[in-house]
Amino acid sequence: MAETPLPPAARLLVSTIVIGGLLLTVAVGIIARATLEARGVSVVSWSRGIQLMIPLAIFFEIPFVVLAIYVHRKLKSALADHPKQLSMRLHMYVGAFLGLFVYQGYSLFGLTTYSGPGGFANAVILMLGMWMITVPYMLALGGGASVVGGFFGWLLWRKRTGQL
């Protein structure tokens, strides 16, 4: 039996999850720099800032890639086994993405505006150097944020379908 391709909305969601994580890092980096300059805090040059943000963008993209893979697999199985649940699942996974997006944005903003000893560069080096602790921590908290967001997506779906 031929595999049914995902509908366009589902493919768009999976792509948005991956691209959204990268765009979030760029946007937060620009906002954090402007915030620090407005506070009168000295900031690194644009070129040095970009050098620091590239590994950070890759690092902060990990939860988005994990979520995109999970969503892709779950939507494929829902399409094959329970096609009537596709609308509900799309709502849940959009909520999961938004929950992760907000959490990661908040975490990233806190990291990029760090102005303590060693500044932003020191925070990035420590975070990347301790990846064996920070990656599971980021995945656990990001997963929790995704679950909360997914719950709100499910509530929205129930409200839209008159079940709430």
GROMACS .gro file of C-alpha atoms in nm:
model
  164
    1MET     CA    1   0.000   0.000   0.000
    2ALA     CA    2   0.133   0.344  -0.094
    3GLU     CA    3   0.211   0.585   0.186
    4THR     CA    4  -0.025   0.883   0.206
    5PRO     CA    5   0.163   1.212   0.193
    6LEU     CA    6   0.103   1.467   0.464
    7PRO     CA    7  -0.144   1.741   0.374
    8PRO     CA    8   0.004   2.085   0.299
    9ALA     CA    9  -0.093   2.226   0.642
   10ALA     CA   10   0.096   1.948   0.818
   11ARG     CA   11   0.405   1.989   0.599
   12LEU     CA   12   0.393   2.364   0.658
   13LEU     CA   13   0.378   2.310   1.034
   14VAL     CA   14   0.681   2.081   1.037
   15SER     CA   15   0.879   2.329   0.825
   16THR     CA   16   0.766   2.620   1.043
   17ILE     CA   17   0.887   2.444   1.357
   18VAL     CA   18   1.239   2.403   1.216
   19ILE     CA   19   1.266   2.747   1.052
   20GLY     CA   20   1.091   2.921   1.344
   21GLY     CA   21   1.360   2.809   1.586
   22LEU     CA   22   1.635   2.959   1.372
   23LEU     CA   23   1.447   3.283   1.313
   24LEU     CA   24   1.380   3.308   1.686
   25THR     CA   25   1.752   3.310   1.759
   26VAL     CA   26   1.817   3.585   1.504
   27ALA     CA   27   1.528   3.798   1.632
   28VAL     CA   28   1.621   3.755   1.998
   29GLY     CA   29   1.985   3.836   1.922
   30ILE     CA   30   1.889   4.164   1.756
   31ILE     CA   31   1.640   4.254   2.031
   32ALA     CA   32   1.886   4.164   2.308
   33ARG     CA   33   2.159   4.379   2.151
   34ALA     CA   34   1.921   4.675   2.124
   35THR     CA   35   1.807   4.620   2.484
   36LEU     CA   36   2.161   4.615   2.616
   37GLU     CA   37   2.258   4.924   2.418
   38ALA     CA   38   1.949   5.106   2.550
   39ARG     CA   39   2.057   5.016   2.905
   40GLY     CA   40   2.403   5.155   2.836
   41VAL     CA   41   2.574   4.816   2.860
   42SER     CA   42   2.872   4.770   2.630
   43VAL     CA   43   2.813   4.504   2.366
   44VAL     CA   44   3.043   4.306   2.140
   45SER     CA   45   3.082   4.405   1.776
   46TRP     CA   46   2.831   4.274   1.523
   47SER     CA   47   3.087   4.033   1.378
   48ARG     CA   48   3.178   3.893   1.723
   49GLY     CA   49   2.810   3.877   1.815
   50ILE     CA   50   2.735   3.674   1.504
   51GLN     CA   51   3.028   3.442   1.580
   52LEU     CA   52   2.876   3.378   1.923
   53MET     CA   53   2.519   3.347   1.796
   54ILE     CA   54   2.587   3.082   1.530
   55PRO     CA   55   2.678   2.803   1.776
   56LEU     CA   56   2.403   2.924   2.006
   57ALA     CA   57   2.148   2.912   1.721
   58ILE     CA   58   2.248   2.554   1.644
   59PHE     CA   59   2.235   2.464   2.013
   60PHE     CA   60   1.893   2.623   2.069
   61GLU     CA   61   1.761   2.459   1.751
   62ILE     CA   62   1.791   2.109   1.901
   63PRO     CA   63   1.449   2.113   2.077
   64PHE     CA   64   1.284   2.247   1.761
   65VAL     CA   65   1.431   1.966   1.549
   66VAL     CA   66   1.322   1.708   1.807
   67LEU     CA   67   0.970   1.854   1.808
   68ALA     CA   68   0.958   1.864   1.426
   69ILE     CA   69   1.058   1.497   1.402
   70TYR     CA   70   0.802   1.402   1.668
   71VAL     CA   71   0.524   1.603   1.501
   72HIS     CA   72   0.604   1.462   1.158
   73ARG     CA   73   0.591   1.103   1.285
   74LYS     CA   74   0.274   1.157   1.487
   75LEU     CA   75   0.093   1.331   1.201
   76LYS     CA   76   0.187   1.050   0.962
   77SER     CA   77   0.056   0.788   1.204
   78ALA     CA   78  -0.259   0.992   1.272
   79LEU     CA   79  -0.321   1.023   0.900
   80ALA     CA   80  -0.283   0.647   0.855
   81ASP     CA   81  -0.469   0.530   1.168
   82HIS     CA   82  -0.706   0.811   1.270
   83PRO     CA   83  -0.753   1.061   0.985
   84LYS     CA   84  -1.048   1.226   1.163
   85GLN     CA   85  -0.810   1.331   1.443
   86LEU     CA   86  -0.584   1.525   1.208
   87SER     CA   87  -0.748   1.862   1.283
   88MET     CA   88  -0.720   1.808   1.658
   89ARG     CA   89  -0.357   1.702   1.627
   90LEU     CA   90  -0.271   2.001   1.412
   91HIS     CA   91  -0.415   2.231   1.678
   92MET     CA   92  -0.222   2.049   1.949
   93TYR     CA   93   0.107   2.059   1.760
   94VAL     CA   94   0.073   2.426   1.670
   95GLY     CA   95   0.020   2.488   2.041
   96ALA     CA   96   0.321   2.271   2.123
   97PHE     CA   97   0.534   2.473   1.881
   98LEU     CA   98   0.414   2.802   2.027
   99GLY     CA   99   0.480   2.680   2.381
  100LEU     CA  100   0.834   2.581   2.287
  101PHE     CA  101   0.883   2.905   2.092
  102VAL     CA  102   0.785   3.121   2.391
  103TYR     CA  103   0.995   2.921   2.636
  104GLN     CA  104   1.303   2.917   2.413
  105GLY     CA  105   1.264   3.287   2.338
  106TYR     CA  106   1.248   3.367   2.708
  107SER     CA  107   1.553   3.148   2.784
  108LEU     CA  108   1.750   3.285   2.492
  109PHE     CA  109   1.672   3.645   2.584
  110GLY     CA  110   1.794   3.585   2.938
  111LEU     CA  111   2.114   3.430   2.809
  112THR     CA  112   2.184   3.696   2.546
  113THR     CA  113   2.127   3.984   2.786
  114TYR     CA  114   2.354   3.835   3.053
  115SER     CA  115   2.601   4.104   3.155
  116GLY     CA  116   2.769   3.945   3.457
  117PRO     CA  117   3.132   3.836   3.483
  118GLY     CA  118   3.262   3.744   3.138
  119GLY     CA  119   2.941   3.862   2.977
  120PHE     CA  120   2.757   3.691   2.697
  121ALA     CA  121   3.068   3.520   2.558
  122ASN     CA  122   3.135   3.349   2.891
  123ALA     CA  123   2.772   3.236   2.916
  124VAL     CA  124   2.784   3.084   2.567
  125ILE     CA  125   3.115   2.908   2.632
  126LEU     CA  126   2.990   2.764   2.961
  127MET     CA  127   2.660   2.653   2.810
  128LEU     CA  128   2.827   2.481   2.516
  129GLY     CA  129   3.104   2.337   2.730
  130MET     CA  130   2.851   2.178   2.963
  131TRP     CA  131   2.633   2.047   2.680
  132MET     CA  132   2.583   1.711   2.853
  133ILE     CA  133   2.385   1.892   3.124
  134THR     CA  134   2.233   2.181   2.929
  135VAL     CA  135   2.092   1.978   2.636
  136PRO     CA  136   1.885   1.739   2.853
  137TYR     CA  137   1.779   2.033   3.071
  138MET     CA  138   1.672   2.233   2.765
  139LEU     CA  139   1.490   1.931   2.618
  140ALA     CA  140   1.308   1.861   2.945
  141LEU     CA  141   1.192   2.220   3.000
  142GLY     CA  142   1.119   2.268   2.629
  143GLY     CA  143   0.921   1.943   2.633
  144GLY     CA  144   0.721   2.070   2.929
  145ALA     CA  145   0.652   2.397   2.750
  146SER     CA  146   0.542   2.199   2.443
  147VAL     CA  147   0.304   1.989   2.653
  148VAL     CA  148   0.148   2.303   2.805
  149GLY     CA  149   0.121   2.463   2.461
  150GLY     CA  150  -0.027   2.143   2.318
  151PHE     CA  151  -0.288   2.140   2.594
  152PHE     CA  152  -0.392   2.495   2.505
  153GLY     CA  153  -0.405   2.395   2.138
  154TRP     CA  154  -0.630   2.104   2.230
  155LEU     CA  155  -0.856   2.338   2.433
  156LEU     CA  156  -0.876   2.573   2.136
  157TRP     CA  157  -0.972   2.281   1.910
  158ARG     CA  158  -1.245   2.176   2.154
  159LYS     CA  159  -1.377   2.532   2.166
  160ARG     CA  160  -1.373   2.564   1.786
  161THR     CA  161  -1.557   2.234   1.744
  162GLY     CA  162  -1.818   2.317   2.008
  163GLN     CA  163  -1.704   2.049   2.252
  164LEU     CA  164  -1.612   2.293   2.526
   0.00000   0.00000   0.00000
